[in-house]
Tab-separated table of C-alpha atoms in Angstrom:
chain	number	residue	atom	x	y	z
A	229	MET	CA	-8.922	-43.909	-26.935
A	230	SER	CA	-7.510	-43.119	-30.360
A	231	THR	CA	-4.770	-40.599	-30.942
A	232	GLN	CA	-7.239	-38.257	-32.649
A	233	GLU	CA	-9.669	-38.506	-29.736
A	234	HIS	CA	-6.842	-37.847	-27.272
A	235	VAL	CA	-5.732	-34.751	-29.193
A	236	THR	CA	-9.329	-33.469	-29.384
A	237	CYS	CA	-9.847	-34.076	-25.646
A	238	SER	CA	-6.545	-32.389	-24.752
A	239	LYS	CA	-7.402	-29.365	-26.897
A	240	LYS	CA	-10.836	-29.136	-25.267
A	241	ASN	CA	-9.308	-29.226	-21.779
A	242	GLN	CA	-6.754	-26.599	-22.798
A	243	ASP	CA	-9.487	-24.341	-24.172
A	244	MET	CA	-11.458	-24.724	-20.928
A	245	ARG	CA	-8.381	-23.815	-18.888
A	246	CYS	CA	-7.654	-20.822	-21.090
A	247	GLY	CA	-11.287	-19.753	-20.905
A	248	GLY	CA	-11.193	-20.001	-17.110
A	249	GLU	CA	-8.072	-17.885	-16.969
A	250	ASN	CA	-9.659	-15.298	-19.225
A	251	VAL	CA	-12.747	-15.105	-17.038
A	252	ALA	CA	-10.587	-14.609	-13.937
A	253	GLN	CA	-8.477	-11.973	-15.674
A	254	GLN	CA	-11.581	-10.151	-16.888
A	255	ALA	CA	-13.061	-10.188	-13.381
A	256	MET	CA	-9.840	-8.769	-11.930
A	257	ARG	CA	-9.628	-6.088	-14.608
A	258	SER	CA	-13.266	-5.152	-14.089
A	259	SER	CA	-12.645	-4.758	-10.361
A	260	LEU	CA	-9.448	-2.733	-10.791
A	261	ASP	CA	-10.948	-0.487	-13.469
A	262	ARG	CA	-13.229	0.960	-10.786
A	263	ILE	CA	-10.154	2.358	-9.002
A	264	LYS	CA	-8.725	5.492	-10.592
A	265	HIS	CA	-5.286	5.600	-8.963
A	266	LYS	CA	-3.247	2.833	-7.317
A	267	ILE	CA	-0.365	3.726	-5.006
A	268	VAL	CA	1.872	1.013	-3.560
A	269	VAL	CA	3.897	2.062	-0.510
A	270	LEU	CA	7.255	0.264	-0.519
A	271	SER	CA	10.552	0.201	1.298
A	272	GLY	CA	13.550	-2.046	1.035
A	273	LYS	CA	14.129	-1.557	4.758
A	274	GLY	CA	11.975	-2.379	7.766
A	275	GLY	CA	11.358	0.096	10.570
A	276	VAL	CA	11.253	3.214	8.401
A	277	GLY	CA	7.651	4.112	9.234
A	278	LYS	CA	6.171	2.897	5.973
A	279	SER	CA	2.801	1.919	7.466
A	280	THR	CA	2.573	5.256	9.268
A	281	VAL	CA	3.151	7.049	5.980
A	282	ALA	CA	0.525	4.858	4.253
A	283	VAL	CA	-2.041	5.543	6.988
A	284	ASN	CA	-1.535	9.309	6.985
A	285	LEU	CA	-1.466	9.504	3.192
A	286	SER	CA	-4.782	7.634	3.060
A	287	GLN	CA	-6.262	9.802	5.788
A	288	ALA	CA	-5.187	12.992	4.021
A	289	LEU	CA	-6.757	11.818	0.759
A	290	ALA	CA	-9.987	10.900	2.550
A	291	MET	CA	-10.072	14.232	4.399
A	292	SER	CA	-9.764	15.945	1.014
A	293	GLY	CA	-12.969	14.253	-0.100
A	294	LYS	CA	-11.366	11.469	-2.136
A	295	LEU	CA	-12.874	7.997	-1.859
A	296	THR	CA	-9.906	6.008	-0.589
A	297	GLY	CA	-9.150	2.349	0.063
A	298	LEU	CA	-6.238	1.239	2.239
A	299	LEU	CA	-5.064	-2.337	1.736
A	300	ASP	CA	-2.609	-4.048	4.087
A	301	VAL	CA	-0.763	-6.934	2.407
A	302	ASP	CA	1.760	-7.489	5.191
A	303	VAL	CA	0.972	-11.144	5.872
A	304	HIS	CA	3.316	-11.653	8.807
A	305	GLY	CA	2.887	-8.314	10.563
A	306	PRO	CA	-0.434	-6.661	9.677
A	307	SER	CA	-0.363	-3.379	11.612
A	308	LEU	CA	-3.188	-1.305	10.143
A	309	PRO	CA	-5.867	-2.582	12.561
A	310	ARG	CA	-3.833	-1.200	15.465
A	311	LEU	CA	-2.803	2.020	13.753
A	312	LEU	CA	-6.455	2.873	13.053
A	313	SER	CA	-8.116	1.546	16.256
A	314	LEU	CA	-9.769	-1.255	14.289
A	315	ARG	CA	-8.582	-4.241	16.310
A	316	GLY	CA	-11.379	-6.737	16.833
A	317	GLU	CA	-13.289	-5.638	13.725
A	318	ARG	CA	-14.516	-8.375	11.404
A	319	PRO	CA	-15.482	-7.862	7.736
A	320	GLN	CA	-19.056	-8.682	6.784
A	321	LEU	CA	-19.882	-10.959	3.866
A	322	ASP	CA	-22.131	-9.698	1.092
A	323	ALA	CA	-22.973	-12.250	-1.602
A	324	GLY	CA	-19.720	-14.073	-0.940
A	325	ARG	CA	-17.574	-10.929	-1.008
A	326	LEU	CA	-15.995	-9.045	1.882
A	327	GLU	CA	-17.027	-5.560	2.941
A	328	PRO	CA	-13.956	-3.483	3.855
A	329	ILE	CA	-13.921	-1.907	7.302
A	330	SER	CA	-14.858	1.759	7.488
A	331	ALA	CA	-12.194	3.944	9.141
A	332	GLY	CA	-14.174	7.171	8.937
A	333	PRO	CA	-15.589	9.286	6.109
A	334	ASN	CA	-14.307	8.279	2.651
A	335	LEU	CA	-11.836	5.669	3.989
A	336	TRP	CA	-12.150	1.871	3.877
A	337	VAL	CA	-9.552	-0.635	5.074
A	338	MET	CA	-8.795	-4.313	4.526
A	339	SER	CA	-6.126	-6.333	6.321
A	340	LEU	CA	-5.410	-9.956	7.091
A	341	GLY	CA	-5.370	-8.788	10.700
A	342	PHE	CA	-9.176	-8.591	10.564
A	343	LEU	CA	-9.383	-12.296	9.715
A	344	LEU	CA	-7.017	-13.775	12.310
A	345	SER	CA	-8.486	-15.486	15.350
A	346	SER	CA	-6.177	-13.634	17.745
A	347	GLU	CA	-3.268	-11.182	17.751
A	348	ARG	CA	-0.988	-14.048	18.781
A	349	GLU	CA	-1.748	-16.125	15.690
A	350	ALA	CA	1.302	-16.589	13.459
A	351	VAL	CA	0.778	-16.817	9.711
A	352	VAL	CA	3.110	-19.426	8.215
A	353	TRP	CA	2.580	-19.152	4.470
A	354	ARG	CA	4.721	-19.596	1.411
A	355	GLY	CA	4.554	-17.482	-1.733
A	356	PRO	CA	1.559	-19.120	-3.508
A	357	ALA	CA	-0.660	-18.669	-0.446
A	358	LYS	CA	0.319	-14.999	-0.206
A	359	MET	CA	-0.437	-14.489	-3.902
A	360	LYS	CA	-3.873	-16.076	-3.427
A	361	MET	CA	-4.649	-13.807	-0.474
A	362	ILE	CA	-3.668	-10.670	-2.386
A	363	LYS	CA	-5.795	-11.753	-5.356
A	364	GLN	CA	-8.762	-12.233	-3.041
A	365	PHE	CA	-8.236	-8.848	-1.405
A	366	LEU	CA	-8.268	-7.175	-4.826
A	367	LEU	CA	-11.069	-9.220	-6.390
A	368	ASP	CA	-13.312	-10.378	-3.531
A	369	VAL	CA	-13.410	-7.164	-1.489
A	370	ILE	CA	-16.133	-4.662	-2.353
A	371	TRP	CA	-13.927	-1.625	-2.908
A	372	ARG	CA	-16.565	0.433	-4.752
A	373	ASP	CA	-15.546	3.223	-7.132
A	374	LEU	CA	-12.407	4.611	-5.514
A	375	ASP	CA	-10.357	7.660	-6.334
A	376	PHE	CA	-7.304	6.060	-4.679
A	377	LEU	CA	-6.237	2.643	-3.460
A	378	VAL	CA	-3.179	2.797	-1.192
A	379	VAL	CA	-1.420	-0.540	-0.630
A	380	ASP	CA	0.857	-0.965	2.375
A	381	CYS	CA	3.505	-3.626	1.654
A	382	PRO	CA	5.977	-5.332	3.986
A	383	PRO	CA	9.642	-4.355	3.596
A	384	GLY	CA	11.796	-5.821	0.871
A	385	THR	CA	11.196	-6.926	-2.704
A	386	GLY	CA	9.674	-10.341	-2.008
A	387	ASP	CA	6.378	-12.097	-2.655
A	388	GLU	CA	3.942	-9.452	-1.427
A	389	PRO	CA	5.184	-6.348	-3.301
A	390	LEU	CA	5.938	-8.465	-6.369
A	391	SER	CA	2.422	-9.946	-6.381
A	392	VAL	CA	0.747	-6.584	-5.780
A	393	LEU	CA	2.557	-4.787	-8.601
A	394	GLN	CA	2.034	-7.670	-11.017
A	395	LEU	CA	-1.689	-7.806	-10.262
A	396	LEU	CA	-2.260	-4.056	-10.310
A	397	GLY	CA	-0.323	-3.697	-13.536
A	398	PRO	CA	1.970	-0.977	-14.883
A	399	GLU	CA	-0.433	1.850	-13.994
A	400	ALA	CA	0.265	1.315	-10.270
A	401	LYS	CA	2.768	3.834	-8.917
A	402	ALA	CA	5.225	3.242	-6.088
A	403	LEU	CA	5.780	5.586	-3.168
A	404	ILE	CA	9.078	4.635	-1.557
A	405	VAL	CA	9.849	5.397	2.088
A	406	THR	CA	13.310	5.635	3.613
A	407	THR	CA	15.030	7.134	6.622
A	408	PRO	CA	18.066	9.411	6.143
A	409	GLN	CA	20.885	7.117	7.287
A	410	GLY	CA	23.015	5.267	4.765
A	411	VAL	CA	22.166	1.758	5.982
A	412	ALA	CA	18.512	2.400	5.120
A	413	VAL	CA	19.214	4.171	1.833
A	414	ASP	CA	21.337	1.255	0.627
A	415	ASP	CA	18.399	-1.138	0.993
A	416	VAL	CA	15.778	1.300	-0.280
A	417	ARG	CA	17.798	1.894	-3.455
A	418	ARG	CA	16.935	-1.691	-4.404
A	419	SER	CA	13.231	-0.835	-4.231
A	420	VAL	CA	13.699	1.783	-6.958
A	421	THR	CA	15.494	-0.766	-9.140
A	422	PHE	CA	12.774	-3.320	-8.355
A	423	CYS	CA	10.083	-0.978	-9.698
A	424	ALA	CA	12.118	-0.216	-12.809
A	425	GLU	CA	12.515	-3.925	-13.559
A	426	LEU	CA	8.751	-4.473	-13.213
A	427	GLY	CA	7.893	-1.422	-15.317
A	428	ASN	CA	6.076	0.495	-12.570
A	429	PRO	CA	6.728	4.233	-12.241
A	430	VAL	CA	8.046	5.628	-8.964
A	431	LEU	CA	5.771	8.358	-7.706
A	432	GLY	CA	8.508	9.585	-5.433
A	433	VAL	CA	10.705	9.078	-2.379
A	434	VAL	CA	9.718	10.180	1.130
A	435	GLU	CA	12.428	10.715	3.752
A	436	ASN	CA	10.791	9.788	7.059
A	437	MET	CA	12.209	10.436	10.556
A	438	SER	CA	14.213	13.258	9.035
A	439	GLY	CA	15.287	14.998	12.194
A	440	HIS	CA	13.794	14.845	15.685
A	441	LEU	CA	11.179	17.509	16.378
A	442	CYS	CA	11.480	18.686	19.998
A	443	SER	CA	8.025	18.897	21.579
A	444	HIS	CA	9.195	21.703	23.896
A	445	CYS	CA	11.141	24.141	21.713
A	446	GLY	CA	10.158	23.003	18.212
A	447	GLN	CA	13.751	22.717	17.051
A	448	ILE	CA	14.847	19.829	14.836
A	449	GLU	CA	17.914	17.723	15.641
A	450	ASN	CA	19.184	15.403	12.900
A	451	ILE	CA	19.787	12.339	15.048
A	452	PHE	CA	19.588	10.025	11.992
A	453	GLY	CA	21.324	12.462	9.686
A	454	SER	CA	19.523	14.289	6.911
A	455	GLY	CA	19.279	14.315	3.146
A	456	GLY	CA	19.747	10.601	2.434
A	457	GLY	CA	16.354	10.232	0.798
A	458	GLU	CA	16.751	13.370	-1.272
A	459	ALA	CA	20.184	12.258	-2.456
A	460	LEU	CA	18.784	8.828	-3.338
A	461	ALA	CA	15.992	10.366	-5.409
A	462	GLU	CA	18.485	12.534	-7.293
A	463	GLU	CA	20.833	9.592	-7.860
A	464	MET	CA	18.062	7.330	-9.177
A	465	GLY	CA	16.332	10.014	-11.229
A	466	VAL	CA	12.976	9.880	-9.406
A	467	PRO	CA	10.980	12.665	-7.696
A	468	PHE	CA	11.669	13.601	-4.092
A	469	LEU	CA	8.371	14.259	-2.315
A	470	GLY	CA	9.677	15.612	0.967
A	471	LYS	CA	10.834	15.025	4.537
A	472	ILE	CA	8.817	14.093	7.622
A	473	PRO	CA	10.405	14.800	11.024
A	474	LEU	CA	10.511	12.259	13.845
A	475	ASP	CA	7.699	13.664	15.971
A	476	PRO	CA	6.727	12.108	19.352
A	477	GLU	CA	3.087	12.895	18.546
A	478	VAL	CA	3.228	10.697	15.433
A	479	VAL	CA	4.533	7.830	17.585
A	480	ARG	CA	1.815	8.432	20.162
A	481	ALA	CA	-0.858	8.556	17.475
A	482	GLY	CA	0.179	5.152	16.150
A	483	ASP	CA	0.227	3.562	19.593
A	484	GLU	CA	-3.171	4.991	20.459
A	485	GLY	CA	-4.663	4.020	17.117
A	486	PHE	CA	-5.482	7.094	15.100
A	487	ALA	CA	-4.078	8.808	12.041
A	488	PHE	CA	-1.882	11.720	13.102
A	489	LEU	CA	-3.282	14.078	10.461
A	490	ARG	CA	-6.828	13.477	11.617
A	491	VAL	CA	-6.230	15.010	15.052
A	492	HIS	CA	-3.134	17.156	14.398
A	493	PRO	CA	-3.868	18.942	11.101
A	494	ASP	CA	-1.540	21.831	11.972
A	495	GLY	CA	2.081	22.207	13.026
A	496	PRO	CA	5.412	21.455	11.318
A	497	THR	CA	4.869	17.704	10.953
A	498	ALA	CA	1.372	18.100	9.528
A	499	GLN	CA	2.649	20.729	7.118
A	500	ALA	CA	5.453	18.413	5.994
A	501	MET	CA	2.954	15.599	5.374
A	502	SER	CA	0.597	17.951	3.531
A	503	ARG	CA	3.387	19.030	1.168
A	504	ILE	CA	3.980	15.369	0.319
A	505	VAL	CA	0.282	14.709	-0.252
A	506	ALA	CA	-0.329	17.805	-2.419
A	507	PRO	CA	1.144	16.463	-5.707
A	508	ILE	CA	-0.600	13.125	-5.106
A	509	LEU	CA	-3.919	14.929	-4.795
A	510	GLY	CA	-3.027	16.569	-8.075
A	511	MET	CA	-3.249	13.152	-9.702
A	512	ALA	CA	-7.016	13.247	-9.195
A	513	ALA	CA	-7.204	16.302	-11.458
A	514	SER	CA	-5.112	14.636	-14.182
A	515	PRO	CA	-6.309	12.040	-16.693
A	516	VAL	CA	-5.826	8.506	-15.371
A	517	GLY	CA	-2.451	7.145	-16.454
A	518	GLN	CA	-0.885	10.555	-17.007
A	519	PRO	CA	2.221	11.154	-14.873
A	520	PRO	CA	1.351	13.788	-12.257
A	521	LEU	CA	4.897	14.766	-11.372
A	522	LYS	CA	7.796	16.027	-13.418
């Protein structure tokens, strides 16, 4: 093969590769354009109740009549099937694409947990495999025309949250969950910086487990301290959305597999969650891309 032929062949192969990438990017953009608002639930610390917040946020949006998708990208510990009594469910295929699992009116869920052969199966994947899975969950799941897509990420600033924010783009907003104590706030602070470095706005900080709500007298005891999340939000210059008490009924709801707000719409904990959800619901009344909070 002559040099000219080699150059022509190389350019042709490069054009084909670029064309393939463009087709994939266009398909992803077409899929994501059908979703009005993307919210990624993050925390730099494990055990802060991030998945519980994601589930109840999604349920509140759905109960308000908003078409809502809930995506679990925690590869190593997918918990949404348990939290929503969906263990054993299997997505159906429609023309090579996956149907998300219905979790009640206006709410659809997708999780790797639906695709594992058993609850004992360990997922041993490196970064590229995780990126591929997240791409498939965004592109090859039939999400329909959603008002909100809520993405529940594992703790930290590793492959999963990085991949999700990169794929969703700068219009995706982060909701960051912490508990009040300093050891959690120190790690969660890095999540705020992480979002700033990627160019994604922080919707706000939620302080979870902010005081223990006594089921007998209704008093709140600050066993983990109080105010750490609010102080973090002020320090980092991001909105503070509110505090959620540590309520035994929230724990029971998760263990039994239902969203707390669906069966306990009243009471101090429900009111605290509703105050957090209210400005997020306000996003639906604002033009897409316009910051809903000041």
